[in-house]
CSV table of C-alpha atoms and ligand atoms in Angstrom, one decimal:
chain,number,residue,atom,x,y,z
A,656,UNK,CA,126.2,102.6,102.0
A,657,UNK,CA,123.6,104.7,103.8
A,658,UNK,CA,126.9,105.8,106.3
A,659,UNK,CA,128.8,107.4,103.3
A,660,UNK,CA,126.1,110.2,103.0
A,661,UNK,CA,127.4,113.4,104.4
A,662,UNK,CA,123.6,114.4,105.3
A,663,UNK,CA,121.1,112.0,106.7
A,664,UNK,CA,118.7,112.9,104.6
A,665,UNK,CA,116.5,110.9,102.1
A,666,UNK,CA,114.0,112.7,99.8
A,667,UNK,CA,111.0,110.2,99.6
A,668,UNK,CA,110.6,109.0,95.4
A,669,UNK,CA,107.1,110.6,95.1
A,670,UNK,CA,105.4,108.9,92.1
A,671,UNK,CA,103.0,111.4,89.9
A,672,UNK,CA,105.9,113.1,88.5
A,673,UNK,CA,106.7,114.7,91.5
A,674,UNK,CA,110.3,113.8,92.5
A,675,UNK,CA,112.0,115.1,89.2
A,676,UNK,CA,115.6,113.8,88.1
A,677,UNK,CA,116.4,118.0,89.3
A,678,UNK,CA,114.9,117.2,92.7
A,679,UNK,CA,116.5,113.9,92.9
A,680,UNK,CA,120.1,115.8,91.9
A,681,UNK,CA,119.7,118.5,94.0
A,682,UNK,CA,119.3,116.2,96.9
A,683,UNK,CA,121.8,113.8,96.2
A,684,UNK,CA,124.5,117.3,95.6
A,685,UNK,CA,123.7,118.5,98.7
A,686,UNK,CA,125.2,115.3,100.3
A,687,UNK,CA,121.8,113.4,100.9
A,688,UNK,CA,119.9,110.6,98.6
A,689,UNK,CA,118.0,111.7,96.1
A,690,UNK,CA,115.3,109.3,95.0
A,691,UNK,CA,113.2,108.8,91.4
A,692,UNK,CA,109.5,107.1,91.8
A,693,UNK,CA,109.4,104.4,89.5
A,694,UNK,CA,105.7,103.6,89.8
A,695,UNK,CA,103.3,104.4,87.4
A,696,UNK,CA,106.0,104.9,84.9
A,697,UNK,CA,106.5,102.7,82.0
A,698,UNK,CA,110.1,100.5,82.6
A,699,UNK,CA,111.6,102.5,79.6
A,700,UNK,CA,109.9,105.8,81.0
A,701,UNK,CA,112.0,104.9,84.2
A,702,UNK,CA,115.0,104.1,82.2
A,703,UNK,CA,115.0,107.6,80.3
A,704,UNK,CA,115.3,109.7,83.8
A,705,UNK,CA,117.9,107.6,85.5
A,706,UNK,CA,119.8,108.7,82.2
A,707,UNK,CA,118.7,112.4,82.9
A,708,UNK,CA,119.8,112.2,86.4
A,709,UNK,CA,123.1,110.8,86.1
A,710,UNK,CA,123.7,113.7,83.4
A,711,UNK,CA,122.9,116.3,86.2
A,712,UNK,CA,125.1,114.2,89.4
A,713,UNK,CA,127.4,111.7,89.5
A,714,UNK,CA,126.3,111.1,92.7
A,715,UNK,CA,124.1,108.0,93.9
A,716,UNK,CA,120.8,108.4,94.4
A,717,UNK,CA,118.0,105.9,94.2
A,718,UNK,CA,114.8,104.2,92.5
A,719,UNK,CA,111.8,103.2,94.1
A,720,UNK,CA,109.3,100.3,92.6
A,721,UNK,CA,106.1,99.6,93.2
A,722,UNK,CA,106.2,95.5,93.8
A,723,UNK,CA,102.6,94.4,92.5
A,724,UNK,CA,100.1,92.8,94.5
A,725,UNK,CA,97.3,89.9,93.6
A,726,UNK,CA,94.5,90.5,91.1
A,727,UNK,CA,91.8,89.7,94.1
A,728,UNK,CA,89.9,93.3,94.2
A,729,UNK,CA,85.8,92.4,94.8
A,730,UNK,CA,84.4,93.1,91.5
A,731,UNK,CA,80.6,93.6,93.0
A,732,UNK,CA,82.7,95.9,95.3
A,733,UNK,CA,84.2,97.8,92.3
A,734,UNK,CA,81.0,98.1,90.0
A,735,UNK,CA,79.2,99.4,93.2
A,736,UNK,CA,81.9,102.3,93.3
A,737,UNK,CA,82.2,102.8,90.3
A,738,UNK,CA,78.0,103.8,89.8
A,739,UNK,CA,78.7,106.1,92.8
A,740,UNK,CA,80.9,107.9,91.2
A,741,UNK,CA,79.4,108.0,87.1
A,742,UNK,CA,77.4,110.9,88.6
A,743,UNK,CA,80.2,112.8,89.0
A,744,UNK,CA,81.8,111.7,85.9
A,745,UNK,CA,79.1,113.2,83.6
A,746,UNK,CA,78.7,116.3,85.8
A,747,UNK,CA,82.2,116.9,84.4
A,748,UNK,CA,82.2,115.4,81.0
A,749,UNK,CA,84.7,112.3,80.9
A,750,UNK,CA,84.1,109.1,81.2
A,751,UNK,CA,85.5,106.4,84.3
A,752,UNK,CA,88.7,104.8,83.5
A,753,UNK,CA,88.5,101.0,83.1
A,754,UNK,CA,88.7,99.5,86.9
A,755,UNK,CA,92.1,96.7,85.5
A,756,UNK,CA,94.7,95.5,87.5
A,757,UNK,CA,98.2,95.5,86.1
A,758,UNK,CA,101.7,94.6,87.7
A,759,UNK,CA,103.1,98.3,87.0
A,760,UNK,CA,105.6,96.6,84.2
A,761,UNK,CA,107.3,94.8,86.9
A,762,UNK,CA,109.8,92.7,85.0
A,763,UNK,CA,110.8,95.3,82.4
A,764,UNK,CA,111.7,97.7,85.5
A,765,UNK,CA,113.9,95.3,87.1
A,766,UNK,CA,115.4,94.0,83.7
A,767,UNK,CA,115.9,98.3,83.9
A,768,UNK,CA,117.2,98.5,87.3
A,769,UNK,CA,119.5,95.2,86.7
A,770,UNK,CA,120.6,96.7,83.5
A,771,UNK,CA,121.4,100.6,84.6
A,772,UNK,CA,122.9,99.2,88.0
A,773,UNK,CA,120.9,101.7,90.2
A,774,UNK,CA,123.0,102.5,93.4
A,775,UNK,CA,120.1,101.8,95.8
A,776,UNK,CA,116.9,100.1,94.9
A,777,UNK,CA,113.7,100.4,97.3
A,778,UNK,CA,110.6,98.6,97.0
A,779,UNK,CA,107.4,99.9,98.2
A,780,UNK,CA,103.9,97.7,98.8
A,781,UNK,CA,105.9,94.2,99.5
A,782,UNK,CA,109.0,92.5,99.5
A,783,UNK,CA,110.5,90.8,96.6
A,784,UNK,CA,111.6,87.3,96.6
A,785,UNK,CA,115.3,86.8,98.1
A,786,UNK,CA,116.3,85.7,94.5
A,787,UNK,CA,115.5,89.1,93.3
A,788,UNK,CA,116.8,90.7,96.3
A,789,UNK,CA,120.1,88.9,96.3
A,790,UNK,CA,120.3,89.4,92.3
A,791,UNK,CA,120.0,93.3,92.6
A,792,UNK,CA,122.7,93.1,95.5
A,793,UNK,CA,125.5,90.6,93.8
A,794,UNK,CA,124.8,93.4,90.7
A,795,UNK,CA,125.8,96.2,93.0
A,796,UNK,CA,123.0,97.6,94.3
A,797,UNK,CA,121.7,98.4,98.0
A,798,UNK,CA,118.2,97.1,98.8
A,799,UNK,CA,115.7,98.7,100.6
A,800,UNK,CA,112.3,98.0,101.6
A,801,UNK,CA,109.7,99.9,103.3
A,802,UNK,CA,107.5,98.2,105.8
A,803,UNK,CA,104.8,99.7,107.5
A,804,UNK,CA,105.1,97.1,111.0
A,805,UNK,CA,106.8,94.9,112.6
A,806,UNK,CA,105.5,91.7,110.8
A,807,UNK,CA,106.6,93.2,107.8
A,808,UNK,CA,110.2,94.6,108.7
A,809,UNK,CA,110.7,90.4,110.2
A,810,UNK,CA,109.8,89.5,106.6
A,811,UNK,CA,111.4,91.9,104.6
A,812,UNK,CA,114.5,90.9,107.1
A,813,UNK,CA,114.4,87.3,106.1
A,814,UNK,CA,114.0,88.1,102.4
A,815,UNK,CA,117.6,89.9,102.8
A,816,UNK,CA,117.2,93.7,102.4
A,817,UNK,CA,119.9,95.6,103.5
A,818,UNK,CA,118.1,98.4,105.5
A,819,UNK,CA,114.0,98.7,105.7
A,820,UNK,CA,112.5,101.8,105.6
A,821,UNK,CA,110.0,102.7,108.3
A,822,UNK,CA,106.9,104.0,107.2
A,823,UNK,CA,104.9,105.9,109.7
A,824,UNK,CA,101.4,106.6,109.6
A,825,UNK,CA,102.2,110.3,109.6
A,826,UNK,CA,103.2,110.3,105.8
A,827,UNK,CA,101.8,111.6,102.7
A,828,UNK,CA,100.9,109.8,99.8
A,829,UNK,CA,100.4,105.9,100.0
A,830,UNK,CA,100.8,103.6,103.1
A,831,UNK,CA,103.1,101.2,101.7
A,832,UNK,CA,101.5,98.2,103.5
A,833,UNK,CA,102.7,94.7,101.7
A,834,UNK,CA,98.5,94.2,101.8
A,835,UNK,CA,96.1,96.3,100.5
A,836,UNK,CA,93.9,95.1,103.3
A,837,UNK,CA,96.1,95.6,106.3
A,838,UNK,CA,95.1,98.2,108.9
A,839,UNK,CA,96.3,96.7,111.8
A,840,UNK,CA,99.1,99.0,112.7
A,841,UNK,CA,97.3,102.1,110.9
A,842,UNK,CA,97.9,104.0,114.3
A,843,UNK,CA,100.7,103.4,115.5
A,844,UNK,CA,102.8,106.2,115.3
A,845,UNK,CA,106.4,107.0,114.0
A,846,UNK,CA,108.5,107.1,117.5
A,847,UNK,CA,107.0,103.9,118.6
A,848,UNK,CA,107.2,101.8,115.0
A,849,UNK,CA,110.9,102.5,115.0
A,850,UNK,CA,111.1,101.1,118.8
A,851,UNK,CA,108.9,98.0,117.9
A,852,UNK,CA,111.1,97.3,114.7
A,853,UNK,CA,114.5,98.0,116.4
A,854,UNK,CA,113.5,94.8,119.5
A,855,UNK,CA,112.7,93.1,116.4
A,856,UNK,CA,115.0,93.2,113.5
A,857,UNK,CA,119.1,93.6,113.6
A,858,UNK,CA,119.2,96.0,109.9
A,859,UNK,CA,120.1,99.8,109.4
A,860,UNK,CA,116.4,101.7,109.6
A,861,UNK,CA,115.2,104.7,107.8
A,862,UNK,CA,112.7,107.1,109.6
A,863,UNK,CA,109.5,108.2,107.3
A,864,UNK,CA,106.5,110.1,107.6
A,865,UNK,CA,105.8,113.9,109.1
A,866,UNK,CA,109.3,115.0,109.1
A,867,UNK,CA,109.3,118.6,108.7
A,868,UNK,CA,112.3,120.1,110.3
A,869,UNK,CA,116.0,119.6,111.4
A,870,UNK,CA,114.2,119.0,114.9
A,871,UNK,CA,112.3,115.9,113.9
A,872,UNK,CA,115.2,114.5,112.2
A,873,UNK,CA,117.5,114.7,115.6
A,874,UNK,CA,114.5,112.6,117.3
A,875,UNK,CA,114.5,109.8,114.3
A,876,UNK,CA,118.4,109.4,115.0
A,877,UNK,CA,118.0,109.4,118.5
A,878,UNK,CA,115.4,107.2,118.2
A,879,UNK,CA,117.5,104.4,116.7
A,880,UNK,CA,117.2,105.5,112.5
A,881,UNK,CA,120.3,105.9,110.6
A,882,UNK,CA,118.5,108.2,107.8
A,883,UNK,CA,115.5,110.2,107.8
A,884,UNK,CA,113.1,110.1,104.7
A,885,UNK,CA,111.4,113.3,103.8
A,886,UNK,CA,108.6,113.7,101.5
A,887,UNK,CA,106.0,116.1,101.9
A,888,UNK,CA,108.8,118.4,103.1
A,889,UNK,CA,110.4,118.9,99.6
A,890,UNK,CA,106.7,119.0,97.6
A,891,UNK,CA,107.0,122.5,97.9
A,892,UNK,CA,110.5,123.0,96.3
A,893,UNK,CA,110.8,124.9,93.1
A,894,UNK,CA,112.2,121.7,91.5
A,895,UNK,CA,109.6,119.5,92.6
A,896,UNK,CA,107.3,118.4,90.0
A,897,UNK,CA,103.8,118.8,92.3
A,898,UNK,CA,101.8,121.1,90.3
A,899,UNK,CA,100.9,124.6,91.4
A,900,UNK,CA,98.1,123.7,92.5
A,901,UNK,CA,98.8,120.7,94.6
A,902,UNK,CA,102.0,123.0,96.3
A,903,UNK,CA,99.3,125.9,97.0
A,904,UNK,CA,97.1,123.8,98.5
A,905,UNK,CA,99.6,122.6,101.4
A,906,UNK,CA,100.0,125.7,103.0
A,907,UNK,CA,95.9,127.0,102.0
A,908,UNK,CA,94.3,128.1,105.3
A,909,UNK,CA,90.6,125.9,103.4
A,910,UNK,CA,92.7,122.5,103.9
A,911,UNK,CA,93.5,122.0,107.4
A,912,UNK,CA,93.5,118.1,107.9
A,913,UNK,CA,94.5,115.3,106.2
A,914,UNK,CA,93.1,111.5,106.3
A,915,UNK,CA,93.7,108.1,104.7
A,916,UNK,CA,91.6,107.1,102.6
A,917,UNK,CA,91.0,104.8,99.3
A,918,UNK,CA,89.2,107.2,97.1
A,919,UNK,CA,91.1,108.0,94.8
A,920,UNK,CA,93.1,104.7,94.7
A,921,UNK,CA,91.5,101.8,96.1
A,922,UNK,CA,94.9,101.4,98.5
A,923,UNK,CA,95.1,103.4,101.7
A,924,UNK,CA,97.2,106.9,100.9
A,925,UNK,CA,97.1,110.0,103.1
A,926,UNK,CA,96.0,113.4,101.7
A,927,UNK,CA,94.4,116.8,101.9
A,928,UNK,CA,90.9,116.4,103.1
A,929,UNK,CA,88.8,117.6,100.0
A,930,UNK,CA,85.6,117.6,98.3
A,931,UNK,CA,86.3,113.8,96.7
A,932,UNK,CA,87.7,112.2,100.2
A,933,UNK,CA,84.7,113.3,102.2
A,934,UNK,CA,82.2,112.3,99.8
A,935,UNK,CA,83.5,109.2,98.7
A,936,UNK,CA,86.5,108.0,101.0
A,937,UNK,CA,83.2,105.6,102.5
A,938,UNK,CA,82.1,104.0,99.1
A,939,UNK,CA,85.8,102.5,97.8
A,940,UNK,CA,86.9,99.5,98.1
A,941,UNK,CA,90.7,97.9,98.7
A,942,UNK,CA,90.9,97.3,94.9
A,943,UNK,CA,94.4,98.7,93.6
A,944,UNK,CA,95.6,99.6,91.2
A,945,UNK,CA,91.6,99.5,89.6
A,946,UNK,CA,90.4,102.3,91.6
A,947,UNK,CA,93.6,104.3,90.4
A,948,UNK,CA,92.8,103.4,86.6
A,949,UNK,CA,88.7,103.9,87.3
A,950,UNK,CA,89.4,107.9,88.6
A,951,UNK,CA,92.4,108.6,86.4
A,952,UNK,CA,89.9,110.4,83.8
A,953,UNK,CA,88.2,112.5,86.9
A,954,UNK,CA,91.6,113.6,88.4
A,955,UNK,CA,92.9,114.6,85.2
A,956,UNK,CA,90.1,116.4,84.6
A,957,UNK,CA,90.1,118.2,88.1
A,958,UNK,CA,94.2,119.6,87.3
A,959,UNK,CA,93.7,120.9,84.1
A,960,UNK,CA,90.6,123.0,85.6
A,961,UNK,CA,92.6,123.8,88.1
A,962,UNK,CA,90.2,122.3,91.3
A,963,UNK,CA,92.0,120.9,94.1
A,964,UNK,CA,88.7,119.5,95.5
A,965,UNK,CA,88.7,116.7,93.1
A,966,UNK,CA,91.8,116.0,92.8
A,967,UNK,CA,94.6,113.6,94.8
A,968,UNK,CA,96.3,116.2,97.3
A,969,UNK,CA,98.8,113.9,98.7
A,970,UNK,CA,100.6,115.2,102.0
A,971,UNK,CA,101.8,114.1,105.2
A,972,UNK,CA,100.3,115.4,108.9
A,973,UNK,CA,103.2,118.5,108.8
A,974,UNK,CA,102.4,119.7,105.2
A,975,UNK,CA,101.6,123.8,106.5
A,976,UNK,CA,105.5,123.8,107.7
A,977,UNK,CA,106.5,122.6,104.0
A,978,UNK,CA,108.8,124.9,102.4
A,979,UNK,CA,109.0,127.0,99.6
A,980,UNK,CA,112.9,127.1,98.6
A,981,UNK,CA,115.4,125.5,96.3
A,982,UNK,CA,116.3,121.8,97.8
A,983,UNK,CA,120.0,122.7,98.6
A,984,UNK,CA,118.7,124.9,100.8
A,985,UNK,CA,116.3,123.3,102.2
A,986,UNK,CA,118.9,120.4,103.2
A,987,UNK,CA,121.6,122.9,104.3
A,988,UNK,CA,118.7,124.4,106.5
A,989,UNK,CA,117.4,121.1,107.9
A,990,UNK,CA,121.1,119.7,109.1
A,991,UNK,CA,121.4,123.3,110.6
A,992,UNK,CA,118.3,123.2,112.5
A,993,UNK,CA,119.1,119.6,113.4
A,994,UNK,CA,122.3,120.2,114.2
A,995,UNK,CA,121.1,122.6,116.7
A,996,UNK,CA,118.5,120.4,118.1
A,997,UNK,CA,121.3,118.0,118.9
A,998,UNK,CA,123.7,121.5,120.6
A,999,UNK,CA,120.5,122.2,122.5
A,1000,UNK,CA,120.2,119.0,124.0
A,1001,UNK,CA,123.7,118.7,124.9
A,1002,UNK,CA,123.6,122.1,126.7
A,1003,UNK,CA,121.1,121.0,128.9
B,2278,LIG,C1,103.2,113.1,96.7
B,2278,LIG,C2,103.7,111.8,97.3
B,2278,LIG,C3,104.0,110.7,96.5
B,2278,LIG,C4,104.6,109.6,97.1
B,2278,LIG,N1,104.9,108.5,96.2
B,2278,LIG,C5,105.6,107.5,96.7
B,2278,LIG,C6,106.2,106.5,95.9
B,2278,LIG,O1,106.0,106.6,94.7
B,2278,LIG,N2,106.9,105.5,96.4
B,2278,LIG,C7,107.1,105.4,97.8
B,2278,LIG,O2,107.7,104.5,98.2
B,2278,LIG,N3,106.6,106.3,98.6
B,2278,LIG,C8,105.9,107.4,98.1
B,2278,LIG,N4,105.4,108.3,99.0
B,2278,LIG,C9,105.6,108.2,100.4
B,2278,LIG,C10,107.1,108.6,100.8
B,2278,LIG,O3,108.0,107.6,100.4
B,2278,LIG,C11,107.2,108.8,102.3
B,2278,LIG,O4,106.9,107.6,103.0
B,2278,LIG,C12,106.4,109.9,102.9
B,2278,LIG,O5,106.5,111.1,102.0
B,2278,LIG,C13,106.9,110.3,104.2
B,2278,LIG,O6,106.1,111.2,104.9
B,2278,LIG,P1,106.0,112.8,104.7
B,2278,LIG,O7,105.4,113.0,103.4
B,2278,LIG,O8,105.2,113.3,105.9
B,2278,LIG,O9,107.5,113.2,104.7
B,2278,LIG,C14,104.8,109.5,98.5
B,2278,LIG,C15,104.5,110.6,99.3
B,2278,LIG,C16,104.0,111.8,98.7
B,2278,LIG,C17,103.8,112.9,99.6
């Protein structure tokens, strides 16, 4: 499926309202795959913008699902965090969220994703059972899942996805690890993930994490990916749904790093390094999606008074070379520059 798109060129689902049904059809217009982030969403939620993308494109695009993990966070773990951080809560008036796991209506979005027969499918955080995977596929739909390591691309292999997406440590926003308490392969990097994965599994493999230009794309493909997957690189685009604030503060001289941490979620994700991150990126456990319900209040909070030091900045190692412009342009741009990577090359 991935080999009828003109462009190579996947925009990441970013969950947070981020990648909008206009950045998903923009993408997807422009001869890529446009993507919608089903997590966090409620099912019906999820339902409602597959109906408001399809009105925009008749193009395919895709959905991505978060596949829920095991209620096992340490409760001790979670009640010490959470006293860390009721300092902070009263400094600014709310209270914590309540620290509960849930399964991110699980069921209802594949009922959803059965029922609206989504083009392509990806799964993010695990791999789903080879009954759903093969039920999604005999209903029409491609099947992607994003692994973070070898082990995990030889099990998402033997579960039956179609192609795995590669998720380097580079990238913004969550690692999609299948545990919450893996870190074995935190550092290895994008180039070498794709080499370890292609000795090990025979399936079609997306490229992800600190793609920024046409450049990086042309090494992905040579390095054995079929598709690059972009995220960070489209935050910036007038129809992306990152707020102001959050699209400022990529390119803002006073954020110059970014780190992993589980502050703000309780599962490893990469963003700015802020205020919250350095001060409490060492107190949270691996408790998700409780750490993400506990902090809710605080981020909200943070937005609406418009400070990016408490708040989740999510962003991948290249966010300064994100670009402001419409997503068309940004793809047209992208194949150009890749496309002269790949002349470059040639010429020498
Ligand atoms: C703001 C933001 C939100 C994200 N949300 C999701 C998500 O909901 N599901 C998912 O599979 N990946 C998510 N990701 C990760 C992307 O799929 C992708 O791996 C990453 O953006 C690639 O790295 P890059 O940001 O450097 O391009 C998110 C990334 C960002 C920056």
């Amino acid at each position: 499926m991935l080999h009828t798109l003109s462009v190579p060129i996947i925009q990441a689902p970013m969950a947070g309202g981020v990648s909008t049904p206009a950045l998903a059809a923009a993408v997807s217009e422009a001869g890529g795959l446009g993507f919608l982030a089903g997590g966090y969403k409620t099912a019906e939620e999820m339902r409602k913008e597959i109906a408001t993308l399809r009105a925009l494109t008749d193009q395919p695009f895709g959905v991505n699902v978060f596949v829920p993990g095991e209620d096992d966070a340490d409760e001790k773990a979670v009640r010490r965090y959470k006293e860390v951080l009721e300092e902070e809560a009263k400094r600014l008036g709310v209270s914590l969220g309540e620290p509960k796991w849930d399964d991110d209506d699980w069921e209802a979005k594949l009922t959803v994703l059965y029922e609206e027969k989504v083009p392509v499918v990806s799964f993010t955080f695990g791999c789903p059972s080879s009954k759903i995977i093969s039920k999604l596929q005999d209903n029409g739909s491609f099947v992607i899942v994003t692994v973070t390591s070898k082990t995990e691309a030889q099990i998402a292999a033997g579960q039956g996805a179609d192609v795995l997406c590669v998720q380097g440590p580079e990238a913004g926003g969550h690692r999609a690890t299948f545990r919450n308490d893996e870190t074995a392969d935190e550092n290895v990097s994008l180039l070498v993930l794709l080499q370890q994965i292609r000795e090990a599994v025979d399936l079609p493999l997306i490229a992800a994490g600190g793609i920024m230009h046409g450049r990086n794309i042309a090494a992905v493909l040579a390095a054995g990916a079929c598709a690059a997957q972009l995220g960070t690189a489209f935050l910036r685009c007038p129809e992306s749904g990152a707020s102001p604030l959050h699209k400022n503060a990529l390119i803002d001289p006073q954020f110059q790093a970014t780190a992993v941490t589980r502050a703000f979620t309780g599962r490893p994700a990469r963003g700015l390094v802020n205020r919250f991150l350095t001060e409490y990126d060492a107190f949270a456990p691996a408790a998700y999606p409780h750490i993400h319900h506990m902090t809710k209040p605080l981020r909200s909070v943070a937005a609406k008074a418009n400070d990016p030091q408490m708040m989740s900045l999510w962003a991948g190692q290249g966010h300064r070379l994100a670009r402001n412009m419409p997503a068309q342009e940004l793809v047209r741009e992208l194949m150009k520059e890749m496309e002269e990577a790949v002349q470059g090359l040639i010429r020498k």
